[in-house]
PDB file of C-alpha atoms in Angstrom:
ATOM      1  CA  MET A   1       0.000   0.000   0.000  1.00  0.00           C
ATOM      2  CA  ALA A   2       1.402   3.396  -0.995  1.00  0.00           C
ATOM      3  CA  THR A   3       2.604   5.821   1.635  1.00  0.00           C
ATOM      4  CA  THR A   4       0.198   8.689   2.219  1.00  0.00           C
ATOM      5  CA  HIS A   5       1.426  11.965   0.770  1.00  0.00           C
ATOM      6  CA  LEU A   6      -0.899  14.942   0.702  1.00  0.00           C
ATOM      7  CA  SER A   7      -0.072  17.853  -1.576  1.00  0.00           C
ATOM      8  CA  LEU A   8       0.165  21.231   0.113  1.00  0.00           C
ATOM      9  CA  GLN A   9      -0.332  23.125  -3.131  1.00  0.00           C
ATOM     10  CA  GLY A  10      -3.269  25.453  -2.566  1.00  0.00           C
ATOM     11  CA  ARG A  11      -3.297  24.835   1.185  1.00  0.00           C
ATOM     12  CA  THR A  12      -2.775  27.684   3.624  1.00  0.00           C
ATOM     13  CA  VAL A  13      -0.757  27.505   6.823  1.00  0.00           C
ATOM     14  CA  LEU A  14      -0.815  30.073   9.617  1.00  0.00           C
ATOM     15  CA  VAL A  15       2.245  30.077  11.879  1.00  0.00           C
ATOM     16  CA  THR A  16       2.234  32.264  14.972  1.00  0.00           C
ATOM     17  CA  GLY A  17       5.527  33.701  16.128  1.00  0.00           C
ATOM     18  CA  SER A  18       6.992  33.312  12.660  1.00  0.00           C
ATOM     19  CA  GLY A  19       9.303  36.312  12.475  1.00  0.00           C
ATOM     20  CA  ARG A  20      12.384  34.366  13.564  1.00  0.00           C
ATOM     21  CA  ASN A  21      13.792  31.116  14.917  1.00  0.00           C
ATOM     22  CA  LEU A  22      11.531  28.049  14.830  1.00  0.00           C
ATOM     23  CA  GLY A  23       8.501  29.903  13.490  1.00  0.00           C
ATOM     24  CA  ARG A  24      10.456  31.258  10.553  1.00  0.00           C
ATOM     25  CA  GLY A  25      11.836  27.812   9.800  1.00  0.00           C
ATOM     26  CA  ILE A  26       8.386  26.257   9.924  1.00  0.00           C
ATOM     27  CA  ALA A  27       6.974  28.906   7.596  1.00  0.00           C
ATOM     28  CA  LEU A  28       9.780  28.397   5.065  1.00  0.00           C
ATOM     29  CA  GLY A  29       9.353  24.631   5.258  1.00  0.00           C
ATOM     30  CA  PHE A  30       5.716  24.939   4.216  1.00  0.00           C
ATOM     31  CA  ALA A  31       6.589  27.493   1.535  1.00  0.00           C
ATOM     32  CA  ARG A  32       9.000  25.002  -0.035  1.00  0.00           C
ATOM     33  CA  GLN A  33       6.048  22.636  -0.412  1.00  0.00           C
ATOM     34  CA  GLY A  34       3.934  25.272  -2.161  1.00  0.00           C
ATOM     35  CA  ALA A  35       1.615  26.266   0.684  1.00  0.00           C
ATOM     36  CA  ASN A  36       0.367  29.797   1.158  1.00  0.00           C
ATOM     37  CA  VAL A  37       1.859  31.147   4.385  1.00  0.00           C
ATOM     38  CA  VAL A  38       0.314  33.518   6.914  1.00  0.00           C
ATOM     39  CA  LEU A  39       3.087  35.029   9.028  1.00  0.00           C
ATOM     40  CA  ASN A  40       2.366  36.407  12.470  1.00  0.00           C
ATOM     41  CA  GLY A  41       4.200  38.507  14.987  1.00  0.00           C
ATOM     42  CA  HIS A  42       3.281  40.888  17.760  1.00  0.00           C
ATOM     43  CA  ARG A  43       5.259  44.051  16.993  1.00  0.00           C
ATOM     44  CA  ASP A  44       7.995  43.601  14.400  1.00  0.00           C
ATOM     45  CA  MET A  45       6.476  43.989  10.939  1.00  0.00           C
ATOM     46  CA  ASP A  46       9.935  44.371   9.390  1.00  0.00           C
ATOM     47  CA  ALA A  47      10.850  40.867  10.571  1.00  0.00           C
ATOM     48  CA  LEU A  48       7.659  39.469   9.048  1.00  0.00           C
ATOM     49  CA  ARG A  49       8.290  41.238   5.775  1.00  0.00           C
ATOM     50  CA  SER A  50      11.781  39.793   5.652  1.00  0.00           C
ATOM     51  CA  VAL A  51      10.411  36.264   6.079  1.00  0.00           C
ATOM     52  CA  ALA A  52       7.660  37.024   3.560  1.00  0.00           C
ATOM     53  CA  ALA A  53      10.328  37.915   0.997  1.00  0.00           C
ATOM     54  CA  GLU A  54      11.965  34.530   1.623  1.00  0.00           C
ATOM     55  CA  VAL A  55       8.596  32.792   1.251  1.00  0.00           C
ATOM     56  CA  GLN A  56       7.927  34.554  -2.037  1.00  0.00           C
ATOM     57  CA  ALA A  57      11.409  33.743  -3.309  1.00  0.00           C
ATOM     58  CA  LEU A  58      10.431  30.093  -2.904  1.00  0.00           C
ATOM     59  CA  GLY A  59       7.425  30.659  -5.161  1.00  0.00           C
ATOM     60  CA  ALA A  60       4.776  30.723  -2.429  1.00  0.00           C
ATOM     61  CA  GLN A  61       2.383  33.465  -1.368  1.00  0.00           C
ATOM     62  CA  ALA A  62       2.697  35.232   1.972  1.00  0.00           C
ATOM     63  CA  LEU A  63       0.502  37.378   4.166  1.00  0.00           C
ATOM     64  CA  CYS A  64       1.936  39.343   7.097  1.00  0.00           C
ATOM     65  CA  ALA A  65      -0.398  39.785  10.059  1.00  0.00           C
ATOM     66  CA  LEU A  66       0.525  41.630  13.212  1.00  0.00           C
ATOM     67  CA  ALA A  67      -1.589  40.365  16.090  1.00  0.00           C
ATOM     68  CA  ASP A  68      -1.204  39.907  19.821  1.00  0.00           C
ATOM     69  CA  VAL A  69      -2.154  36.249  20.136  1.00  0.00           C
ATOM     70  CA  THR A  70      -3.123  36.715  23.774  1.00  0.00           C
ATOM     71  CA  GLN A  71      -6.050  38.825  22.552  1.00  0.00           C
ATOM     72  CA  PRO A  72      -8.831  36.679  21.065  1.00  0.00           C
ATOM     73  CA  ASP A  73     -10.307  39.524  19.028  1.00  0.00           C
ATOM     74  CA  GLN A  74      -6.937  40.128  17.338  1.00  0.00           C
ATOM     75  CA  VAL A  75      -6.525  36.407  16.640  1.00  0.00           C
ATOM     76  CA  GLN A  76      -9.968  36.259  15.061  1.00  0.00           C
ATOM     77  CA  ALA A  77      -9.233  39.340  12.961  1.00  0.00           C
ATOM     78  CA  MET A  78      -5.979  37.740  11.751  1.00  0.00           C
ATOM     79  CA  VAL A  79      -7.778  34.538  10.771  1.00  0.00           C
ATOM     80  CA  ASP A  80     -10.535  36.504   9.050  1.00  0.00           C
ATOM     81  CA  GLN A  81      -7.865  38.368   7.073  1.00  0.00           C
ATOM     82  CA  ALA A  82      -6.309  35.055   6.030  1.00  0.00           C
ATOM     83  CA  LEU A  83      -9.687  33.626   5.021  1.00  0.00           C
ATOM     84  CA  GLN A  84     -10.419  36.694   2.942  1.00  0.00           C
ATOM     85  CA  ARG A  85      -7.035  36.482   1.193  1.00  0.00           C
ATOM     86  CA  PHE A  86      -6.701  32.727   0.668  1.00  0.00           C
ATOM     87  CA  GLY A  87     -10.163  31.259   1.288  1.00  0.00           C
ATOM     88  CA  SER A  88      -9.024  28.865   4.007  1.00  0.00           C
ATOM     89  CA  VAL A  89      -6.650  28.247   6.862  1.00  0.00           C
ATOM     90  CA  ASP A  90      -5.948  24.555   6.529  1.00  0.00           C
ATOM     91  CA  ILE A  91      -3.037  24.231   8.952  1.00  0.00           C
ATOM     92  CA  ALA A  92      -2.551  26.222  12.147  1.00  0.00           C
ATOM     93  CA  VAL A  93       0.761  26.058  13.980  1.00  0.00           C
ATOM     94  CA  SER A  94       0.765  27.607  17.442  1.00  0.00           C
ATOM     95  CA  ASN A  95       4.350  28.611  18.112  1.00  0.00           C
ATOM     96  CA  VAL A  96       4.571  31.249  20.815  1.00  0.00           C
ATOM     97  CA  GLY A  97       5.714  31.075  24.384  1.00  0.00           C
ATOM     98  CA  LEU A  98       7.454  32.689  27.312  1.00  0.00           C
ATOM     99  CA  ARG A  99      10.105  30.887  29.358  1.00  0.00           C
ATOM    100  CA  PRO A 100      10.873  32.991  32.425  1.00  0.00           C
ATOM    101  CA  ARG A 101      12.808  31.542  35.319  1.00  0.00           C
ATOM    102  CA  GLN A 102      11.193  32.354  38.675  1.00  0.00           C
ATOM    103  CA  ALA A 103      11.083  30.528  41.957  1.00  0.00           C
ATOM    104  CA  PHE A 104       7.573  29.280  42.677  1.00  0.00           C
ATOM    105  CA  LEU A 105       6.906  31.705  45.534  1.00  0.00           C
ATOM    106  CA  ASP A 106       8.227  34.606  43.481  1.00  0.00           C
ATOM    107  CA  ILE A 107       5.660  34.064  40.712  1.00  0.00           C
ATOM    108  CA  THR A 108       2.973  36.703  41.055  1.00  0.00           C
ATOM    109  CA  VAL A 109      -0.580  36.268  39.835  1.00  0.00           C
ATOM    110  CA  GLU A 110       0.270  38.665  37.029  1.00  0.00           C
ATOM    111  CA  ASP A 111       3.356  36.602  36.080  1.00  0.00           C
ATOM    112  CA  TRP A 112       1.264  33.435  36.032  1.00  0.00           C
ATOM    113  CA  ARG A 113      -1.454  34.919  33.876  1.00  0.00           C
ATOM    114  CA  ARG A 114       1.039  36.424  31.430  1.00  0.00           C
ATOM    115  CA  VAL A 115       2.759  33.092  30.772  1.00  0.00           C
ATOM    116  CA  ILE A 116      -0.453  31.059  30.629  1.00  0.00           C
ATOM    117  CA  GLU A 117      -2.056  33.556  28.260  1.00  0.00           C
ATOM    118  CA  THR A 118       0.967  33.642  25.963  1.00  0.00           C
ATOM    119  CA  SER A 119       1.958  29.986  25.958  1.00  0.00           C
ATOM    120  CA  LEU A 120      -1.404  28.215  26.359  1.00  0.00           C
ATOM    121  CA  SER A 121      -4.443  30.441  25.925  1.00  0.00           C
ATOM    122  CA  SER A 122      -3.096  31.729  22.613  1.00  0.00           C
ATOM    123  CA  ALA A 123      -3.310  28.194  21.201  1.00  0.00           C
ATOM    124  CA  PHE A 124      -6.934  27.956  22.316  1.00  0.00           C
ATOM    125  CA  TYR A 125      -7.774  31.298  20.705  1.00  0.00           C
ATOM    126  CA  LEU A 126      -6.132  30.242  17.449  1.00  0.00           C
ATOM    127  CA  ALA A 127      -7.857  26.863  17.369  1.00  0.00           C
ATOM    128  CA  ARG A 128     -11.216  28.408  18.164  1.00  0.00           C
ATOM    129  CA  ALA A 129     -10.788  30.835  15.258  1.00  0.00           C
ATOM    130  CA  VAL A 130      -9.725  28.286  12.601  1.00  0.00           C
ATOM    131  CA  LEU A 131     -11.723  25.196  13.540  1.00  0.00           C
ATOM    132  CA  PRO A 132     -15.139  26.292  12.213  1.00  0.00           C
ATOM    133  CA  SER A 133     -13.830  26.555   8.636  1.00  0.00           C
ATOM    134  CA  MET A 134     -11.788  23.353   9.018  1.00  0.00           C
ATOM    135  CA  ARG A 135     -14.908  21.552  10.194  1.00  0.00           C
ATOM    136  CA  ASP A 136     -16.931  22.914   7.276  1.00  0.00           C
ATOM    137  CA  LYS A 137     -14.269  21.899   4.755  1.00  0.00           C
ATOM    138  CA  ARG A 138     -13.734  18.574   6.549  1.00  0.00           C
ATOM    139  CA  TRP A 139      -9.961  18.963   6.552  1.00  0.00           C
ATOM    140  CA  GLY A 140      -7.562  20.582   8.952  1.00  0.00           C
ATOM    141  CA  ARG A 141      -4.346  20.252  10.917  1.00  0.00           C
ATOM    142  CA  ILE A 142      -3.697  21.778  14.335  1.00  0.00           C
ATOM    143  CA  ILE A 143      -0.079  21.626  15.509  1.00  0.00           C
ATOM    144  CA  HIS A 144       1.134  22.891  18.873  1.00  0.00           C
ATOM    145  CA  ILE A 145       4.812  23.616  19.432  1.00  0.00           C
ATOM    146  CA  SER A 146       5.302  22.796  23.094  1.00  0.00           C
ATOM    147  CA  GLY A 147       8.619  22.081  24.787  1.00  0.00           C
ATOM    148  CA  ARG A 148      10.603  19.587  26.788  1.00  0.00           C
ATOM    149  CA  ASP A 149       9.906  21.655  29.908  1.00  0.00           C
ATOM    150  CA  GLY A 150       6.325  20.433  30.057  1.00  0.00           C
ATOM    151  CA  PHE A 151       7.312  16.787  30.232  1.00  0.00           C
ATOM    152  CA  PHE A 152      10.708  16.804  31.963  1.00  0.00           C
ATOM    153  CA  THR A 153       9.790  19.368  34.577  1.00  0.00           C
ATOM    154  CA  TYR A 154      12.290  21.880  35.916  1.00  0.00           C
ATOM    155  CA  ALA A 155      12.318  23.933  39.092  1.00  0.00           C
ATOM    156  CA  ASN A 156      11.688  27.670  38.907  1.00  0.00           C
ATOM    157  CA  ARG A 157       9.402  27.370  35.878  1.00  0.00           C
ATOM    158  CA  ALA A 158       6.031  26.294  37.257  1.00  0.00           C
ATOM    159  CA  HIS A 159       4.038  28.606  34.996  1.00  0.00           C
ATOM    160  CA  ASN A 160       5.963  27.583  31.892  1.00  0.00           C
ATOM    161  CA  VAL A 161       5.873  23.824  32.475  1.00  0.00           C
ATOM    162  CA  THR A 162       2.144  23.978  33.228  1.00  0.00           C
ATOM    163  CA  ALA A 163       1.434  25.820  30.000  1.00  0.00           C
ATOM    164  CA  LYS A 164       3.622  23.513  27.894  1.00  0.00           C
ATOM    165  CA  ALA A 165       1.974  20.384  29.283  1.00  0.00           C
ATOM    166  CA  GLY A 166      -1.442  21.982  28.832  1.00  0.00           C
ATOM    167  CA  LEU A 167      -0.821  22.424  25.113  1.00  0.00           C
ATOM    168  CA  HIS A 168      -0.787  18.680  24.649  1.00  0.00           C
ATOM    169  CA  SER A 169      -3.989  18.189  26.643  1.00  0.00           C
ATOM    170  CA  LEU A 170      -5.606  20.858  24.480  1.00  0.00           C
ATOM    171  CA  ALA A 171      -4.476  19.074  21.315  1.00  0.00           C
ATOM    172  CA  LYS A 172      -5.919  15.791  22.576  1.00  0.00           C
ATOM    173  CA  ALA A 173      -9.251  17.445  23.351  1.00  0.00           C
ATOM    174  CA  ILE A 174      -9.390  18.912  19.831  1.00  0.00           C
ATOM    175  CA  ALA A 175      -8.397  15.562  18.312  1.00  0.00           C
ATOM    176  CA  VAL A 176     -11.265  13.780  20.042  1.00  0.00           C
ATOM    177  CA  GLU A 177     -13.909  16.359  19.220  1.00  0.00           C
ATOM    178  CA  PHE A 178     -12.961  17.137  15.620  1.00  0.00           C
ATOM    179  CA  GLY A 179     -11.602  13.843  14.338  1.00  0.00           C
ATOM    180  CA  GLU A 180     -14.874  13.013  12.612  1.00  0.00           C
ATOM    181  CA  TYR A 181     -14.325  16.092  10.443  1.00  0.00           C
ATOM    182  CA  ASN A 182     -10.916  14.888   9.265  1.00  0.00           C
ATOM    183  CA  VAL A 183      -9.146  17.377  11.527  1.00  0.00           C
ATOM    184  CA  THR A 184      -6.053  16.177  13.361  1.00  0.00           C
ATOM    185  CA  ALA A 185      -4.356  17.834  16.334  1.00  0.00           C
ATOM    186  CA  ASN A 186      -0.895  16.987  17.601  1.00  0.00           C
ATOM    187  CA  THR A 187       1.913  18.358  19.728  1.00  0.00           C
ATOM    188  CA  ILE A 188       5.630  18.651  19.024  1.00  0.00           C
ATOM    189  CA  ALA A 189       7.976  19.027  21.977  1.00  0.00           C
ATOM    190  CA  PRO A 190      11.354  20.224  20.671  1.00  0.00           C
ATOM    191  CA  GLY A 191      14.385  19.395  22.749  1.00  0.00           C
ATOM    192  CA  LYS A 192      17.588  21.389  22.697  1.00  0.00           C
ATOM    193  CA  MET A 193      17.401  23.641  19.658  1.00  0.00           C
ATOM    194  CA  ASP A 194      20.099  25.757  18.026  1.00  0.00           C
ATOM    195  CA  THR A 195      18.250  29.079  17.984  1.00  0.00           C
ATOM    196  CA  ILE A 196      18.827  32.650  19.118  1.00  0.00           C
ATOM    197  CA  ARG A 197      18.216  32.743  22.851  1.00  0.00           C
ATOM    198  CA  ASP A 198      18.105  35.342  25.572  1.00  0.00           C
ATOM    199  CA  GLU A 199      21.429  35.160  27.376  1.00  0.00           C
ATOM    200  CA  ALA A 200      19.764  36.597  30.494  1.00  0.00           C
ATOM    201  CA  ASN A 201      17.552  33.527  30.778  1.00  0.00           C
ATOM    202  CA  TYR A 202      20.060  31.089  29.280  1.00  0.00           C
ATOM    203  CA  PRO A 203      23.528  32.130  30.499  1.00  0.00           C
ATOM    204  CA  ASN A 204      26.319  30.208  28.775  1.00  0.00           C
ATOM    205  CA  TYR A 205      23.766  27.954  27.129  1.00  0.00           C
ATOM    206  CA  ARG A 206      25.983  27.140  24.143  1.00  0.00           C
ATOM    207  CA  ALA A 207      28.795  25.875  26.358  1.00  0.00           C
ATOM    208  CA  LEU A 208      26.380  23.928  28.540  1.00  0.00           C
ATOM    209  CA  TRP A 209      24.591  22.402  25.587  1.00  0.00           C
ATOM    210  CA  ALA A 210      27.865  21.507  23.889  1.00  0.00           C
ATOM    211  CA  GLU A 211      28.494  19.243  26.855  1.00  0.00           C
ATOM    212  CA  ALA A 212      24.951  17.854  26.777  1.00  0.00           C
ATOM    213  CA  VAL A 213      25.258  17.029  23.071  1.00  0.00           C
ATOM    214  CA  LYS A 214      28.062  14.593  23.861  1.00  0.00           C
ATOM    215  CA  THR A 215      25.569  12.307  25.610  1.00  0.00           C
ATOM    216  CA  MET A 216      22.818  12.549  22.992  1.00  0.00           C
ATOM    217  CA  PRO A 217      22.452   9.664  20.510  1.00  0.00           C
ATOM    218  CA  LEU A 218      22.473  11.967  17.472  1.00  0.00           C
ATOM    219  CA  ARG A 219      25.305  14.121  18.862  1.00  0.00           C
ATOM    220  CA  ARG A 220      23.862  17.449  17.735  1.00  0.00           C
ATOM    221  CA  LEU A 221      21.365  20.136  18.612  1.00  0.00           C
ATOM    222  CA  GLY A 222      18.117  20.290  16.717  1.00  0.00           C
ATOM    223  CA  ASN A 223      17.303  23.183  14.426  1.00  0.00           C
ATOM    224  CA  ALA A 224      14.384  24.955  12.809  1.00  0.00           C
ATOM    225  CA  ASP A 225      14.468  22.647   9.776  1.00  0.00           C
ATOM    226  CA  ASP A 226      14.002  19.621  12.046  1.00  0.00           C
ATOM    227  CA  VAL A 227      10.899  21.196  13.554  1.00  0.00           C
ATOM    228  CA  ALA A 228       9.605  22.191  10.115  1.00  0.00           C
ATOM    229  CA  ASP A 229      10.059  18.629   8.835  1.00  0.00           C
ATOM    230  CA  CYS A 230       8.062  17.292  11.773  1.00  0.00           C
ATOM    231  CA  CYS A 231       5.272  19.785  11.095  1.00  0.00           C
ATOM    232  CA  LEU A 232       5.249  18.775   7.436  1.00  0.00           C
ATOM    233  CA  TYR A 233       5.007  15.126   8.434  1.00  0.00           C
ATOM    234  CA  LEU A 234       1.929  15.831  10.531  1.00  0.00           C
ATOM    235  CA  ALA A 235       0.398  18.059   7.872  1.00  0.00           C
ATOM    236  CA  ALA A 236       1.153  16.206   4.666  1.00  0.00           C
ATOM    237  CA  GLN A 237       2.779  12.815   5.197  1.00  0.00           C
ATOM    238  CA  THR A 238       0.159  11.217   7.403  1.00  0.00           C
ATOM    239  CA  SER A 239      -3.570  11.476   7.935  1.00  0.00           C
ATOM    240  CA  TYR A 240      -3.806   8.877  10.714  1.00  0.00           C
ATOM    241  CA  VAL A 241      -1.803  10.506  13.510  1.00  0.00           C
ATOM    242  CA  THR A 242      -3.820  12.586  15.954  1.00  0.00           C
ATOM    243  CA  GLY A 243      -3.758  13.384  19.643  1.00  0.00           C
ATOM    244  CA  GLN A 244      -0.082  12.460  19.776  1.00  0.00           C
ATOM    245  CA  LEU A 245       3.011  14.003  21.330  1.00  0.00           C
ATOM    246  CA  ILE A 246       6.256  13.854  19.363  1.00  0.00           C
ATOM    247  CA  HIS A 247       9.459  14.419  21.317  1.00  0.00           C
ATOM    248  CA  LEU A 248      11.843  15.963  18.803  1.00  0.00           C
ATOM    249  CA  ASN A 249      15.030  15.750  20.817  1.00  0.00           C
ATOM    250  CA  GLY A 250      17.673  13.694  19.025  1.00  0.00           C
ATOM    251  CA  GLY A 251      17.069  10.809  21.405  1.00  0.00           C
ATOM    252  CA  GLU A 252      18.096  12.817  24.454  1.00  0.00           C
ATOM    253  CA  SER A 253      15.081  11.450  26.315  1.00  0.00           C
ATOM    254  CA  MET A 254      13.150   8.369  25.258  1.00  0.00           C
ATOM    255  CA  TYR A 255       9.850   6.823  26.279  1.00  0.00           C
TER     256      TYR A 255
END
């Protein structure tokens, strides 16, 4: 029996947080497969336009949409703009998050709400905005970019690890409720990734991770292309994977 391969020509993907790092890589990965790409950021339109130029150079169409994904009305407006431009949002990749380091008793209510809204509620707002049209068209892919923190819990990150784990529970709930409409929902938990990071939150991370890499089966950090390939697998290479969590970590941790 032939391996399932679904063409992305004519499909539209919306990637939040796509002005740099993993989001940019995911957007370019879909552009290489001919999908229309909706790029999202909160403030930096120049960054989105730069990625849009890369998307267009690959022969795909791009739409830049500034929106604060913690605000449901802005998320809905972004999706409406995409629907008006392309007629559908077939694939939604939620790729935003905050990773502050704070001792549990130092986390204020405001800190908690800010992280939960950014890292978890934003995925709910996006799914709620795109699922009606996916249901009507009887085709859709929801992909949450979570993180190793939610499953290999660390101290001083209670708000972050809660949000990251919650993303997978949200994906499972969507998978159960919308599976009959040929909509799948899955979670990717990237491990150690070679991306631009805030040195304030990750002091000496390159030196530390260079040591960690020595114990990893694949002996390297992951990168944006690895995450993009995993998204493409869930969007176009399979139609029978839903409600699942994929640990994309080079074998660093295994179940």
